[in-house]
Coordinates of C-alpha atoms in Angstrom, one line a residue:
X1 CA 96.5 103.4 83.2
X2 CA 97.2 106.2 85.4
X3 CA 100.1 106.4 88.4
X4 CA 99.2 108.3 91.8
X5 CA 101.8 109.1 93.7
X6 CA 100.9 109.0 97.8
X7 CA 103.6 111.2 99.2
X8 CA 103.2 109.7 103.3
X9 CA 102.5 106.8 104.3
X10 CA 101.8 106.5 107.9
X11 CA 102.9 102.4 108.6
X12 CA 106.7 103.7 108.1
X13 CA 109.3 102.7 111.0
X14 CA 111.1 105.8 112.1
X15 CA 114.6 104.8 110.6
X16 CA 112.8 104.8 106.5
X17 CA 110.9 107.6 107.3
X18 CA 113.6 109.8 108.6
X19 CA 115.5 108.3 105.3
X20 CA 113.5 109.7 103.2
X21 CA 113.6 112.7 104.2
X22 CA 117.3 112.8 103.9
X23 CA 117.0 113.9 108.2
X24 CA 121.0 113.8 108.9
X25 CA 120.8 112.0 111.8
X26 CA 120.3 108.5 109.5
X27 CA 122.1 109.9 106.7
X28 CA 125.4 110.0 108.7
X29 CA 125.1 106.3 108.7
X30 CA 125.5 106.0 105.1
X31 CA 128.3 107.2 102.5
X32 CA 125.6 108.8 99.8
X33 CA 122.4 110.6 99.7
X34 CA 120.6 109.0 97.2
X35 CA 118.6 112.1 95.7
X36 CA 122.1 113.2 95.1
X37 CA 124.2 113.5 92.0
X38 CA 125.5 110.2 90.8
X39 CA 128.7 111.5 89.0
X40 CA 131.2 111.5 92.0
X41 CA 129.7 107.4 92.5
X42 CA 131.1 106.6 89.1
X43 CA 134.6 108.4 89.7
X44 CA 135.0 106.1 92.4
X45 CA 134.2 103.3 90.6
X46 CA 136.5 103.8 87.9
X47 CA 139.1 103.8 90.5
X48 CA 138.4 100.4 91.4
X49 CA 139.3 97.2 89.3
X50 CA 136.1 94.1 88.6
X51 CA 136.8 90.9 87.3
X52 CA 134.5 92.2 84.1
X53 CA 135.9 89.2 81.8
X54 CA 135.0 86.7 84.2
X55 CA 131.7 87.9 85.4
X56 CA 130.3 88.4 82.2
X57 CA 131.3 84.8 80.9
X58 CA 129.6 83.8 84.0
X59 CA 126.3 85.7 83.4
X60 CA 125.8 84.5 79.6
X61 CA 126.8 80.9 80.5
X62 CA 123.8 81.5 83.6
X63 CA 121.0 83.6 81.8
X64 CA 121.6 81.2 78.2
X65 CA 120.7 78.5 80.7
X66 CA 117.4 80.2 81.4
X67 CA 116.5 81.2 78.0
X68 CA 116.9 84.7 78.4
X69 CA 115.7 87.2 75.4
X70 CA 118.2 88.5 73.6
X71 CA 117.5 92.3 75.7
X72 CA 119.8 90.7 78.6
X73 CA 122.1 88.8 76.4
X74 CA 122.9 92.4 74.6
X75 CA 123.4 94.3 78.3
X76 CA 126.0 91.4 79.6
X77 CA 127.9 92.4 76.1
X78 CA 128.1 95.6 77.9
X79 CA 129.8 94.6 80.7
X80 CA 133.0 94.7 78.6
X81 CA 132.6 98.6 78.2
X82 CA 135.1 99.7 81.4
X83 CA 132.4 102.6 82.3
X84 CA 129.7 99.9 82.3
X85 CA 127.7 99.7 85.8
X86 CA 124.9 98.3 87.0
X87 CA 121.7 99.0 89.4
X88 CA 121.0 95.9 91.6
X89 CA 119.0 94.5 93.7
X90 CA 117.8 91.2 95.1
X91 CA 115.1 88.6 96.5
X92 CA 114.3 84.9 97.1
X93 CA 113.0 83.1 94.5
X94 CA 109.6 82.8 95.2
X95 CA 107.0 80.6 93.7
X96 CA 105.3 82.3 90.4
X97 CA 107.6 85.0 91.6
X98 CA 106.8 85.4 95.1
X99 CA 104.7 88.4 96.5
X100 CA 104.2 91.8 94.4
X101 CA 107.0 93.3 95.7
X102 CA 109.4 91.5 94.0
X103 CA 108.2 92.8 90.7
X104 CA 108.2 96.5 92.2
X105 CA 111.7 95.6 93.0
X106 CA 112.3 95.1 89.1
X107 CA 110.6 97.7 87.7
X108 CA 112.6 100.1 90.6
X109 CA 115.4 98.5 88.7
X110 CA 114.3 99.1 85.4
X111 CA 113.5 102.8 85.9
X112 CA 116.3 103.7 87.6
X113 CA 118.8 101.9 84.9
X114 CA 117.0 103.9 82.5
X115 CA 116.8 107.2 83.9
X116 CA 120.8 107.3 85.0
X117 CA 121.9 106.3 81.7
X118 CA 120.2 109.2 80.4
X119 CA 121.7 111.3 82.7
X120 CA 125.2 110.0 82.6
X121 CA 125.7 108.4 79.3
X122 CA 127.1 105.6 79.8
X123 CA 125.5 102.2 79.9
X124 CA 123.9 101.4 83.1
X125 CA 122.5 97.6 83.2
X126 CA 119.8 96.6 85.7
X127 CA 121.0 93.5 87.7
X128 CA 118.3 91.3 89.9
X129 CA 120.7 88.7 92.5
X130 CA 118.8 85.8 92.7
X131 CA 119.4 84.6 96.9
X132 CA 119.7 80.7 95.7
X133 CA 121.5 80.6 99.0
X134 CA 118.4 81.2 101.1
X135 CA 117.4 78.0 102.5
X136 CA 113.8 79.0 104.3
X137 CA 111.6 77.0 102.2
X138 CA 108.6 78.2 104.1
X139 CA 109.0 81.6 103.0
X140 CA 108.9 81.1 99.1
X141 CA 106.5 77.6 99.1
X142 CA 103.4 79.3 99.0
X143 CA 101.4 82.0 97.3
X144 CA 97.9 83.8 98.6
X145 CA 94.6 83.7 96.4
X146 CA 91.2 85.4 96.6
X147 CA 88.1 83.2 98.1
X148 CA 85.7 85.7 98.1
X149 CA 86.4 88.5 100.8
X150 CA 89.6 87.0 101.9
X151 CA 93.0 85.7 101.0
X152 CA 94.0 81.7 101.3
X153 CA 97.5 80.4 101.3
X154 CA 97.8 77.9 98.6
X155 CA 101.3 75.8 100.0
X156 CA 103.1 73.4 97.4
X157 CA 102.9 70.3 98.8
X158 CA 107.0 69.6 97.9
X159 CA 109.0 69.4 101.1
X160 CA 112.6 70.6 102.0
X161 CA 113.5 68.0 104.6
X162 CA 117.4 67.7 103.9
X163 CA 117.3 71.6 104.4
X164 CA 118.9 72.4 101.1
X165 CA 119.7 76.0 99.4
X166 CA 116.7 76.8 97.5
X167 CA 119.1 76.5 94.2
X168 CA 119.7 72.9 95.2
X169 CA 116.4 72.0 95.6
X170 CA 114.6 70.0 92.9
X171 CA 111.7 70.0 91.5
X172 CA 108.8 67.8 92.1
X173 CA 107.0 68.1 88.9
X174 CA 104.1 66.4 89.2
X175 CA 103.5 68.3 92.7
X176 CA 104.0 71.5 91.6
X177 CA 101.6 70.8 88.7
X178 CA 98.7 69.6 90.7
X179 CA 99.3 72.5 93.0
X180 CA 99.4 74.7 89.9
X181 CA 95.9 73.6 88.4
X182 CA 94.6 74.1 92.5
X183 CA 95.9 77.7 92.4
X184 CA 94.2 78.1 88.7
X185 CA 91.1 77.0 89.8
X186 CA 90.5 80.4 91.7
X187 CA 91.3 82.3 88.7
X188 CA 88.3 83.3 86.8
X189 CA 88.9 82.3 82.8
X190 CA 89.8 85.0 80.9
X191 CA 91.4 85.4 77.3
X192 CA 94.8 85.1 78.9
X193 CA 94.3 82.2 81.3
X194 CA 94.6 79.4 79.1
X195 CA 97.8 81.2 77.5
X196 CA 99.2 81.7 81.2
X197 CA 98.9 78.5 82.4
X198 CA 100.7 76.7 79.7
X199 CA 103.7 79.2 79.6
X200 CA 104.0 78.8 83.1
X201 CA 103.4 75.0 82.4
X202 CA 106.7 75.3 79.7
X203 CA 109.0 77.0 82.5
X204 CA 108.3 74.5 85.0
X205 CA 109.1 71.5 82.3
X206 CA 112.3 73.2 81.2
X207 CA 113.6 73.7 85.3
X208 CA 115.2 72.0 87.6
X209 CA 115.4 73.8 90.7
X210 CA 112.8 76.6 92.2
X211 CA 115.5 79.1 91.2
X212 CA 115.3 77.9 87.3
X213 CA 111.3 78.2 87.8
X214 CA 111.9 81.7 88.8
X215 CA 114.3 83.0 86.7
X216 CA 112.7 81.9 83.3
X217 CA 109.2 82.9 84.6
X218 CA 111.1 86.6 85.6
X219 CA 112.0 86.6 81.9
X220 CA 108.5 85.6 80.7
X221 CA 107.2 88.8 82.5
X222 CA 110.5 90.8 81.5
X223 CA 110.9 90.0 77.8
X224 CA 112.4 93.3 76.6
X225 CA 113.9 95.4 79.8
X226 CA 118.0 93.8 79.7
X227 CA 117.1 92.6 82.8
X228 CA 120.2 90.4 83.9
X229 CA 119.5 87.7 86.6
X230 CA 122.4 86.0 88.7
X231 CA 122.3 83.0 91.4
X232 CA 124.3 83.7 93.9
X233 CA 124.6 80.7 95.3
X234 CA 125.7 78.4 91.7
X235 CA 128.6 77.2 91.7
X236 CA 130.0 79.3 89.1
X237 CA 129.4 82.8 91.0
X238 CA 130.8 80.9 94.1
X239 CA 134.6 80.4 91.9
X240 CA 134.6 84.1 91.6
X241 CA 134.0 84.8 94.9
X242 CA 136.9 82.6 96.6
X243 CA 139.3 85.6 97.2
X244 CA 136.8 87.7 98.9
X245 CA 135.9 85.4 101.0
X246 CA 139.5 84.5 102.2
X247 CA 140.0 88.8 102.8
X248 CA 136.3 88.2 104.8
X249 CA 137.9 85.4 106.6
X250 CA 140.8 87.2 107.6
X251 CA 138.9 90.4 108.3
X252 CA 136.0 88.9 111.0
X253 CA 137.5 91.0 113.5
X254 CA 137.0 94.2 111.9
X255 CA 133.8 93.8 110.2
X256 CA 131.8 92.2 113.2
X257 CA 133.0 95.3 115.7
X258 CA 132.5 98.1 113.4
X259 CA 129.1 96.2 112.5
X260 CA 128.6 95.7 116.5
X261 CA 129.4 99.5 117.2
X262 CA 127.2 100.8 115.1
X263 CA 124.3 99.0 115.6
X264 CA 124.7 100.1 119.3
X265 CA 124.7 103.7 117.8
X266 CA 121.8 103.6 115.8
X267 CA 119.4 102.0 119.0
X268 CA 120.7 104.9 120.8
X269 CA 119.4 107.0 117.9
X270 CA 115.9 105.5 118.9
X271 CA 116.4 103.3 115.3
X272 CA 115.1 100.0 115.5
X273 CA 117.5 97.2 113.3
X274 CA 116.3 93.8 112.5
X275 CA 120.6 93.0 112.9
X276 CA 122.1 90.5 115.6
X277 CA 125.5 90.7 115.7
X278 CA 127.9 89.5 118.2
X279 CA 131.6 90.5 118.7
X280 CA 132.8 86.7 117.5
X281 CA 130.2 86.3 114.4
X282 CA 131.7 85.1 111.4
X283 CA 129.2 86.4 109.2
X284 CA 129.9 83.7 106.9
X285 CA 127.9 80.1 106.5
X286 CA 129.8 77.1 105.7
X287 CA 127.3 74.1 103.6
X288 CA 128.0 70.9 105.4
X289 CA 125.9 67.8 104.8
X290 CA 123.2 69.7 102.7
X291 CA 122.5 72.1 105.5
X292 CA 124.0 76.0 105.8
X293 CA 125.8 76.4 109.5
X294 CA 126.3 80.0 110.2
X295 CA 129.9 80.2 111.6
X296 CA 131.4 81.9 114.6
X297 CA 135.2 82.6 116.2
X298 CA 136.0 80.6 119.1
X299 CA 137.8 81.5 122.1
X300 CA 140.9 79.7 120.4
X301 CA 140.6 82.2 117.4
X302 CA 138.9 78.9 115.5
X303 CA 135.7 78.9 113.9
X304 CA 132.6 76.8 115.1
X305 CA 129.1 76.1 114.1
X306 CA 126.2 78.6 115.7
X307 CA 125.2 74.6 117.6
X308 CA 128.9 73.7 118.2
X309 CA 128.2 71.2 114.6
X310 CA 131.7 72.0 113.2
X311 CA 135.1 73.2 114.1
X312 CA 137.9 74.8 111.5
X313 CA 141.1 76.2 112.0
X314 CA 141.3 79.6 109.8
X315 CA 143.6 78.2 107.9
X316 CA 141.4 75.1 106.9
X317 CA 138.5 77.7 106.3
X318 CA 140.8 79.7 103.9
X319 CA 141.8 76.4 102.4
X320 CA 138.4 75.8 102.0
X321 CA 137.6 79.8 100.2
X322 CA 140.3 78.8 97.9
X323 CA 140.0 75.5 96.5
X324 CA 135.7 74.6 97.8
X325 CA 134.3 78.1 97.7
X326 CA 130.6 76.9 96.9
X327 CA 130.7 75.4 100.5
X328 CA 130.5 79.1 101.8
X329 CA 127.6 81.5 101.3
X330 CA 127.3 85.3 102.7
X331 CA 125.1 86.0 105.9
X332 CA 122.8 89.2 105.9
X333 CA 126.2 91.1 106.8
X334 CA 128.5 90.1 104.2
X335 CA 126.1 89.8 101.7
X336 CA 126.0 93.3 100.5
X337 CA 129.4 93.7 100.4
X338 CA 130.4 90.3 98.1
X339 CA 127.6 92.3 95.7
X340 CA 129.7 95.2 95.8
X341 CA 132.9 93.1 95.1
X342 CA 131.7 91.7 92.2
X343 CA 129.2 94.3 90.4
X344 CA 130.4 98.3 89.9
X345 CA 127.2 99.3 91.7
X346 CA 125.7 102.2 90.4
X347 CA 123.2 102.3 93.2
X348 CA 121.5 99.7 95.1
X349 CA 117.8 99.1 95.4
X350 CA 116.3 98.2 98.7
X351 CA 112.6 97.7 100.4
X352 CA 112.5 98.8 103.8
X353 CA 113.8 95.9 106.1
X354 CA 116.7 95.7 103.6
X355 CA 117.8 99.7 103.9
X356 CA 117.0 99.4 107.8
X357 CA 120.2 96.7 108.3
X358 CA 122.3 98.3 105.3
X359 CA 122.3 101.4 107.8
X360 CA 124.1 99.0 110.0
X361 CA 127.1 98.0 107.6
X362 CA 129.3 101.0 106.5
X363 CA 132.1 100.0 108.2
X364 CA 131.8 96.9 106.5
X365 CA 132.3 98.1 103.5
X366 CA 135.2 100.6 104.7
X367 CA 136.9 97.8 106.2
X368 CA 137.6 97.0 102.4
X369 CA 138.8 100.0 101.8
X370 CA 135.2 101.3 99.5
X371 CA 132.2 103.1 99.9
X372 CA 129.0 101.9 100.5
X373 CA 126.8 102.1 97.3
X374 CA 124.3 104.4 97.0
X375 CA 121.1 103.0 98.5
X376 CA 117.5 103.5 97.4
X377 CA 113.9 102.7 98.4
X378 CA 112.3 100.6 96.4
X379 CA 109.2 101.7 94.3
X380 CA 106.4 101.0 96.3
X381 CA 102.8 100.4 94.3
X382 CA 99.1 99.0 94.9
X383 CA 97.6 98.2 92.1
X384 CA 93.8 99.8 91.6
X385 CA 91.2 97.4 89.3
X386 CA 88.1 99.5 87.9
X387 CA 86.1 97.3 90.1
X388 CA 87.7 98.2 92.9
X389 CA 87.9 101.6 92.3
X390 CA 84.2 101.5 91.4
X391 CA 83.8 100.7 94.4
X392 CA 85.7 103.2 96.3
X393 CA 83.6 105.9 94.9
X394 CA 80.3 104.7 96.9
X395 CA 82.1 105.2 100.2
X396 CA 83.0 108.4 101.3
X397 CA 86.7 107.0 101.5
X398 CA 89.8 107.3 99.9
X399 CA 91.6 104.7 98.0
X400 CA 95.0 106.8 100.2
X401 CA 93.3 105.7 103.5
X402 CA 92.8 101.9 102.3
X403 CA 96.2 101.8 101.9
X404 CA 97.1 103.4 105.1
X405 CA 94.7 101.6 106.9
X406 CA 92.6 99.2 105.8
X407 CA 89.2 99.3 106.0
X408 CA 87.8 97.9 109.5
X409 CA 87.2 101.7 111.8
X410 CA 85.6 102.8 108.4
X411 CA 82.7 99.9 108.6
X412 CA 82.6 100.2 112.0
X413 CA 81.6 104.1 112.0
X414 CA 79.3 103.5 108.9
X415 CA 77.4 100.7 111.8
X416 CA 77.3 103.3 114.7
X417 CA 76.3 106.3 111.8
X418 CA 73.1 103.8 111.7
X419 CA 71.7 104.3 115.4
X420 CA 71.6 107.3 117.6
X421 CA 73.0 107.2 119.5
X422 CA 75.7 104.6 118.2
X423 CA 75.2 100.8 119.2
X424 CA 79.4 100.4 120.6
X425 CA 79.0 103.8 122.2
X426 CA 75.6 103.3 124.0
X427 CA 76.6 100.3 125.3
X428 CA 80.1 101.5 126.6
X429 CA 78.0 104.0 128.8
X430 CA 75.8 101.3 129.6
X431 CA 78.8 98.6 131.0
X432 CA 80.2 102.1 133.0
X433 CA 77.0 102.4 134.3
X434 CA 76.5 99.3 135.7
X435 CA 79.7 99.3 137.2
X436 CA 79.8 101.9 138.8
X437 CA 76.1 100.9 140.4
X438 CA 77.7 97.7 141.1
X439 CA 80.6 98.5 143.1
X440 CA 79.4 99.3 146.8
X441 CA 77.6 96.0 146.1
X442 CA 80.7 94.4 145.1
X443 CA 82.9 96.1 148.1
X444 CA 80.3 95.0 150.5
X445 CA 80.2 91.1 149.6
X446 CA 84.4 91.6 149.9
X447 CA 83.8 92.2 152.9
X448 CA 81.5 89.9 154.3
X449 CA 83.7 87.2 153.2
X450 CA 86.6 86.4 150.1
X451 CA 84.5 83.7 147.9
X452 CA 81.4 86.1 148.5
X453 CA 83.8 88.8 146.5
X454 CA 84.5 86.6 143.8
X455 CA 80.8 85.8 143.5
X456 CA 80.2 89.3 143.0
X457 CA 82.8 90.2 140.6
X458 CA 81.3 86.9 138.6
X459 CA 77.7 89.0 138.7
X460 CA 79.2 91.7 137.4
X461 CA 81.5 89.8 134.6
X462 CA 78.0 88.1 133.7
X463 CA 76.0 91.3 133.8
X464 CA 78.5 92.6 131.3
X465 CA 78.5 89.5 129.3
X466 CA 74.9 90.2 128.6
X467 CA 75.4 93.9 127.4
X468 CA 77.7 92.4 125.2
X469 CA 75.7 90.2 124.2
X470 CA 72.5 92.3 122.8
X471 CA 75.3 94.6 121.4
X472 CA 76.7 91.8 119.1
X473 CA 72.2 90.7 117.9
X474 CA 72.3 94.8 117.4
X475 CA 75.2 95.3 115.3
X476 CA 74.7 91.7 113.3
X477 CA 71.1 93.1 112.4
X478 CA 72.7 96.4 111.1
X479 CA 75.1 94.5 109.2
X480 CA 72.7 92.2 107.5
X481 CA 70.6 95.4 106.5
X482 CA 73.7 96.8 105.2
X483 CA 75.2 93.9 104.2
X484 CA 75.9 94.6 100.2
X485 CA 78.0 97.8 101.5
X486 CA 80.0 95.5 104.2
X487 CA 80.6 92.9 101.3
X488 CA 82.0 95.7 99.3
X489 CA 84.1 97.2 102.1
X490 CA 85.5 93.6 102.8
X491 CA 86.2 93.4 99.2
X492 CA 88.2 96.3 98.8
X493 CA 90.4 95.4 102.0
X494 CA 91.2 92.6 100.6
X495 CA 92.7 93.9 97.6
X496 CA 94.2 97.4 98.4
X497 CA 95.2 96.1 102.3
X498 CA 95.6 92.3 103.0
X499 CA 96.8 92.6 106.8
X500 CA 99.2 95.4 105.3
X501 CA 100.0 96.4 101.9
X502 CA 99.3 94.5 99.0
X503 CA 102.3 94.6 97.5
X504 CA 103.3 92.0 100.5
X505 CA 100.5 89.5 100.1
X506 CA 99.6 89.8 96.5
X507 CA 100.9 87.7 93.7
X508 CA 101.0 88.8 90.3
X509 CA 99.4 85.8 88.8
X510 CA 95.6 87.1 89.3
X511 CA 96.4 90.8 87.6
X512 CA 98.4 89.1 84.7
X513 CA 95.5 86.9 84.3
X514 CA 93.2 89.9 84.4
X515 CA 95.2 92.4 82.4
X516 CA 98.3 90.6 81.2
X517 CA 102.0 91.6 81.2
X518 CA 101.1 94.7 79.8
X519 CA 100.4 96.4 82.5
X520 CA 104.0 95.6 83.9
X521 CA 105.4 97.3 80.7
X522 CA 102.9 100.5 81.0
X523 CA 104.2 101.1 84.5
X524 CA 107.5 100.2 83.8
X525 CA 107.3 103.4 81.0
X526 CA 105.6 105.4 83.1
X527 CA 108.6 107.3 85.3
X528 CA 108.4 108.0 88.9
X529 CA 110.7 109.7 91.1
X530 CA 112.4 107.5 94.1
X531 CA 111.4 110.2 96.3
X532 CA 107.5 109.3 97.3
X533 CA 106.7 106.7 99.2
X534 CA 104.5 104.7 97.6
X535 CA 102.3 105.2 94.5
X536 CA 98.8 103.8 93.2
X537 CA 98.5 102.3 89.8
X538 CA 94.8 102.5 88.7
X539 CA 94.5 100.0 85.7

């Protein structure tokens, strides 16, 4: 296996791409550069005091539940060691773990864990939160799968009508199962298919909730890294959480304008922010009746469901931090900074969305008197088969411009390369042509009389129509002599750019099938720097 770093990619937003480069016109939104030395980030957090007792009773008591290898029991040990920290980031818990990037996310993890405690030498423990809170089942109930030179989206037939948290969601065995054997059935057998299916068939039978199913099949694919998993939304992480949430309570005012402020800052820096905030948001969601109701300030300093569903006093919703904390989770805006409370973050990991609101919340996190973490981009990686890149070598393209753009002005050019002059071109001139002819006609009959005009503009659509017409019979009968290198083309779109990059479409389950885990460890071992922006794995 081999690792190919592509240093540009051209589908960047403004806001990542001027992160990267570390322009200072982004970086002023954020309290560290992250190609920076980390030395000064673990001074700070020395100064600062972590319930470490508590949380790591909490993680073995969570993590023994899933099974986890004794790799991640061993790292929670460490979280007794004082200069213990931890790189973190997070994700839904998607089914059969959701789309590639939530593996890139671990091995990001895993590398940069590894590397810092290297460099610092002290132990560094890689940390995935688990968003049990999430609550949009549509997001995680489906995966895609390859028929021929497309993707389908397989969808569990399970259904979340009482609107739960995806941790409090149960399992519908028998659903799952058939809708496992129908996502199977577009696997070609291998030697690791039968093996695959039944450990997947063992996690499901040992779960109870989509974020057990996760978190054990995470471990499956993660045996021997120390990878530490938390829920965020169980009950448990929820009793350590109560007193921040009573200081968020209190503090609305603060964080939603120095949230609100920025964000106007950063649009007038041209930086577009998938953030709504509002001067009265609570940032905070209180679980009433099985649903999540994001919470605002009323006029009468109260707080009120976003559809007016429930009033509280502050001091009932402090009553409530204290004594019912699991009936509050963290929005997008607080959600960060309860991670920060409760883990020493090293640094935090973050795909592209993620990092573009983060750039929104340092005054958040100064509000509580810290600093925002250090926050990097994710590792980025398309993963190349030999077929594939067999494949890639007939065309006089690069697997680079796949990724960039897909494939679809590459087959078009290869058509118009087969006629001279080329069939869209020729018959571009042509349609000019004729309307150009055609218009004294048509300013003549708009004269004469209006529904005379509109005949003649229909003459014209229909003389058009036909141009088009032979256009589309002349391209077909290209394609169909050229069909084998169009089936190829469509092929290799499919894999390397799905409607965007693979890493968002793509689940694992067909490349573990194909290659196994082990190509997870090999490019887990195989270091790359944080500073490219996306790399291709040729397996």
């Amino acid at each position: 296996m081999r690792i190919h770093p592509i240093k540009k990619m051209g589908s960047q937003n403004k806001l990542i791409s001027d992160y990267r480069l570390g322009k200072q016109e982004i970086m002023d939104f954020f309290d560290y550069i992250p190609s920076g030395d980390l030395e000064t980030r673990v001074k700070e957090l020395r100064e600062r005091t972590f319930q470490r007792e508590s949380l790591q009773e909490v993680l073995h008591k969570l993590n023994k539940a899933w099974d986890a290898p004794n790799s991640t029991l061993h790292n929670i040990n460490r979280f007794s060691n004082k200069d213990s920290v931890v790189v973190i980031a997070g994700q839904q818990a998607g089914l059969l773990t959701g789309p590639m990037y939530t593996i890139n996310k671990v091995i990001s993890i895993l590398q940069l864990a590894k590397q810092q405690e290297e460099e610092l030498n002290i132990p560094v423990i890689p940390v995935f939160w688990i968003a049990g809170e999430d609550h949009d089942f549509d997001e995680i109930n489906h995966i895609f799968m390859q028929e021929k030179s497309r993707l389908k989206k397989l969808k569990v037939g399970q259904e979340n009508i009482d609107k739960c948290s995806v941790s409090e969601i149960q399992l519908e065995k028998n659903i799952i199962r058939n809708w496992l054997d129908n996502v199977f059935s577009y696997l070609r057998e291998t030697e690791n298919t039968k093996d695959l299916y039944h450990s997947i068939l063992r996690c499901l039978d040992q779960s109870e909730t989509y974020t057990d199913f996760f978190a054990r099949l995470i471990f499956k694919l993660f045996p021997n890294e120390g990878l530490v998993l938390i829920d965020s939304h169980h009950p448990l992480v929820r009793n350590l959480e109560k007193e921040y949430f009573e200081q968020m309570i209190l503090k609305q005012q603060e964080i939603s304008s120095g949230v609100y402020e920025i964000l106007n800052k950063l649009r007038k820096k041209d930086y577009q922010v998938p953030l709504e905030v509002e001067l009265n948001s609570g940032n905070l969601f209180y679980h009433h009746d099985k649903e999540r109701i994001l919470l605002f300030r009323n006029e009468n300093g109260g707080w009120i469901g976003k559809q007016n569903e429930i009033e509280l006093t502050t001091e009932e919703l402090i009553n409530i931090a204290t004594n019912q904390p699991e009936r509050l989770s963290n929005n997008v805006v607080t959600r960060p900074l309860m991670q920060e409370l409760l883990f020493p973050s090293l640094a935090f990991i973050g795909g592209p969305g993620e990092i573009s609101y983060w750039s929104a919340l340092k005054p958040v996190f100064h509000v509580f008197g810290i600093k925002m973490p250090p926050v990097f981009p994710r590792l980025s990686f398309t993963y190349i088969e030999p077929k594939v890149s067999k494949m890639i070598e007939h065309f006089t393209i690069t697997p680079e411009e796949v990724v960039n753009n897909g494939v679809q002005d590459y087959k078009r050019n290869l058509i118009d390369s087969q006629t001279n002059p080329p069939i869209h071109e020729l018959a571009k001139d042509i349609k000019a042509t004729i309307e150009k002819a055609h218009r004294p006609l048509r300013d003549l009959a708009k004269g004469i009389r209006a529904d005379i005009g509109e005949l003649a503009d229909k003459n014209l659509y229909y003389l058009q129509k036909e141009i088009s017409f032979i256009e589309g019979r002349m391209v077909r009968a290209v394609e169909e002599k050229y069909d084998k290198e169009l089936t190829e083309l469509d092929y290799i779109n499919v894999h390397l750019y799905p409607d965007g990059l693979q890493e968002r479409i793509w689940n694992p389950l067909p490349f573990i099938n194909k290659f196994g885990v082990d190509f997870i460890k090999k490019t887990i071992d195989s270091p790359c720097s944080f500073l490219h922006d996306h790399y291709l794995v040729y397996l």
